[in-house]
Amino acid sequence: MLKEWSDAYCIGIPEIDRQHRGFFEAASRLYEQILNCQGERGVEEAIAFLRHYAERHFEAEEEYMRRHGFPGLAEHLRLHVAFFESLDQLTYDLEVCGPSQHLADVALEVAQDWLIDHILEEDQAYAAYV
Ligand SMILES: [Fe+2]
């Protein structure tokens, strides 16, 4: 099931919130493709988008946490690295097995489950600290 953006995900930092919305939009695009049995066609682009977008987004978050002296920075960095590891796994599966509707499902799960938990818990934590 698609998890859609709602104000509950707002952490109150406009730039970061806008970027978080971008992830939800990417997940929604992939979800539509899966529903239309076009996951195989869309998954490669979706994974590339997630990587590119996460690089910029995490950089912005990390810069923000540094600037405000957030004490949980090191732990938060570790979580960002873990997300890239999930993406590495997806990229590997893509290279070895090729694109598929199944891989699109897995990519959607990574994008949604990881991201939403992360926003709700970890990103809210640094926003609350600041
Ligand atoms: Fe984060």
Short mmCIF file of C-alpha atoms and ligand atoms in Angstrom, two decimals:
data_model
loop_
_atom_site.label_atom_id
_atom_site.label_comp_id
_atom_site.label_asym_id
_atom_site.label_seq_id
_atom_site.Cartn_x
_atom_site.Cartn_y
_atom_site.Cartn_z
CA MET A 1 0.00 0.00 0.00
CA LEU A 2 1.22 3.45 -0.83
CA LYS A 3 2.00 5.72 2.07
CA GLU A 4 1.10 9.24 1.12
CA TRP A 5 2.53 12.47 2.37
CA SER A 6 0.66 14.12 5.20
CA ASP A 7 1.42 16.98 7.56
CA ALA A 8 2.27 14.40 10.21
CA TYR A 9 5.58 14.00 8.36
CA CYS A 10 6.42 17.71 8.55
CA ILE A 11 9.43 18.36 10.72
CA GLY A 12 9.06 22.13 10.41
CA ILE A 13 12.18 22.88 8.35
CA PRO A 14 10.84 23.96 4.94
CA GLU A 15 13.78 22.88 2.79
CA ILE A 16 13.96 19.45 4.42
CA ASP A 17 10.20 18.99 4.32
CA ARG A 18 10.19 19.82 0.61
CA GLN A 19 12.86 17.21 -0.01
CA HIS A 20 11.00 14.62 2.06
CA ARG A 21 7.96 15.27 -0.11
CA GLY A 22 10.15 14.57 -3.14
CA PHE A 23 10.79 11.07 -1.80
CA PHE A 24 7.08 10.47 -1.34
CA GLU A 25 6.48 11.64 -4.91
CA ALA A 26 9.15 9.27 -6.22
CA ALA A 27 7.57 6.40 -4.26
CA SER A 28 4.18 7.34 -5.66
CA ARG A 29 5.51 7.31 -9.25
CA LEU A 30 7.00 3.88 -8.73
CA TYR A 31 3.80 2.65 -7.10
CA GLU A 32 1.77 3.76 -10.13
CA GLN A 33 4.18 1.96 -12.43
CA ILE A 34 3.90 -1.22 -10.38
CA LEU A 35 0.10 -1.04 -10.48
CA ASN A 36 0.25 -0.67 -14.26
CA CYS A 37 2.63 -3.65 -14.49
CA GLN A 38 5.39 -1.29 -15.59
CA GLY A 39 7.61 -1.81 -12.57
CA GLU A 40 10.15 -3.56 -14.73
CA ARG A 41 10.45 -0.46 -16.88
CA GLY A 42 10.54 2.01 -14.00
CA VAL A 43 12.69 0.35 -11.39
CA GLU A 44 16.08 1.26 -12.78
CA GLU A 45 15.24 4.92 -13.00
CA ALA A 46 13.64 4.82 -9.55
CA ILE A 47 16.78 3.41 -7.94
CA ALA A 48 18.96 5.98 -9.72
CA PHE A 49 16.64 8.75 -8.62
CA LEU A 50 16.67 7.59 -4.99
CA ARG A 51 20.45 7.55 -4.93
CA HIS A 52 20.89 10.92 -6.54
CA TYR A 53 18.16 12.51 -4.44
CA ALA A 54 19.33 10.93 -1.18
CA GLU A 55 22.87 12.21 -1.77
CA ARG A 56 21.66 15.78 -1.98
CA HIS A 57 19.07 15.42 0.75
CA PHE A 58 21.34 13.77 3.31
CA GLU A 59 23.98 16.37 2.62
CA ALA A 60 21.47 19.12 3.41
CA GLU A 61 20.35 17.35 6.60
CA GLU A 62 23.88 16.68 7.77
CA GLU A 63 24.90 20.27 7.14
CA TYR A 64 21.89 21.43 9.14
CA MET A 65 22.66 19.13 12.08
CA ARG A 66 26.30 20.20 12.09
CA ARG A 67 25.40 23.87 12.03
CA HIS A 68 23.16 23.39 15.06
CA GLY A 69 25.53 21.14 16.98
CA PHE A 70 23.06 18.24 17.13
CA PRO A 71 24.60 15.66 19.49
CA GLY A 72 23.09 12.67 17.67
CA LEU A 73 24.89 13.51 14.42
CA ALA A 74 27.23 10.49 14.35
CA GLU A 75 24.39 8.04 14.89
CA HIS A 76 22.29 9.79 12.28
CA LEU A 77 25.15 9.60 9.76
CA ARG A 78 25.29 5.88 10.34
CA LEU A 79 21.62 5.57 9.39
CA HIS A 80 22.20 7.49 6.19
CA VAL A 81 25.04 5.14 5.31
CA ALA A 82 22.70 2.20 5.99
CA PHE A 83 20.22 3.62 3.48
CA PHE A 84 22.93 3.73 0.82
CA GLU A 85 23.75 0.12 1.66
CA SER A 86 20.14 -0.81 0.93
CA LEU A 87 20.44 1.03 -2.37
CA ASP A 88 23.70 -0.80 -3.11
CA GLN A 89 21.87 -4.08 -2.60
CA LEU A 90 19.12 -2.99 -5.00
CA THR A 91 21.69 -1.93 -7.58
CA TYR A 92 23.45 -5.27 -7.23
CA ASP A 93 20.18 -7.19 -7.68
CA LEU A 94 19.42 -5.06 -10.70
CA GLU A 95 22.78 -5.86 -12.26
CA VAL A 96 22.64 -9.57 -11.48
CA CYS A 97 18.96 -10.36 -12.11
CA GLY A 98 17.88 -7.49 -14.32
CA PRO A 99 14.86 -5.26 -13.82
CA SER A 100 11.58 -6.86 -12.76
CA GLN A 101 8.25 -6.09 -11.26
CA HIS A 102 9.42 -7.88 -8.11
CA LEU A 103 12.50 -5.69 -7.79
CA ALA A 104 10.27 -2.64 -8.20
CA ASP A 105 8.24 -3.90 -5.23
CA VAL A 106 11.38 -4.29 -3.15
CA ALA A 107 12.61 -0.83 -4.15
CA LEU A 108 9.27 0.67 -3.17
CA GLU A 109 9.47 -1.06 0.19
CA VAL A 110 12.96 0.29 0.81
CA ALA A 111 11.92 3.79 -0.22
CA GLN A 112 8.79 3.81 1.88
CA ASP A 113 9.51 1.80 4.99
CA TRP A 114 12.97 3.06 5.62
CA LEU A 115 12.20 6.62 4.75
CA ILE A 116 8.99 7.03 6.65
CA ASP A 117 10.35 5.48 9.84
CA HIS A 118 13.42 7.64 9.46
CA ILE A 119 11.46 10.85 9.06
CA LEU A 120 9.08 10.07 11.89
CA GLU A 121 11.76 9.15 14.40
CA GLU A 122 15.23 10.33 13.51
CA ASP A 123 14.47 13.48 11.56
CA GLN A 124 11.85 14.58 14.08
CA ALA A 125 14.50 14.12 16.79
CA TYR A 126 17.00 16.59 15.36
CA ALA A 127 14.23 19.02 14.40
CA ALA A 128 12.94 18.89 17.99
CA TYR A 129 16.46 19.45 19.34
CA VAL A 130 16.96 22.54 17.18
FE FE B 1 17.95 11.86 8.08
#
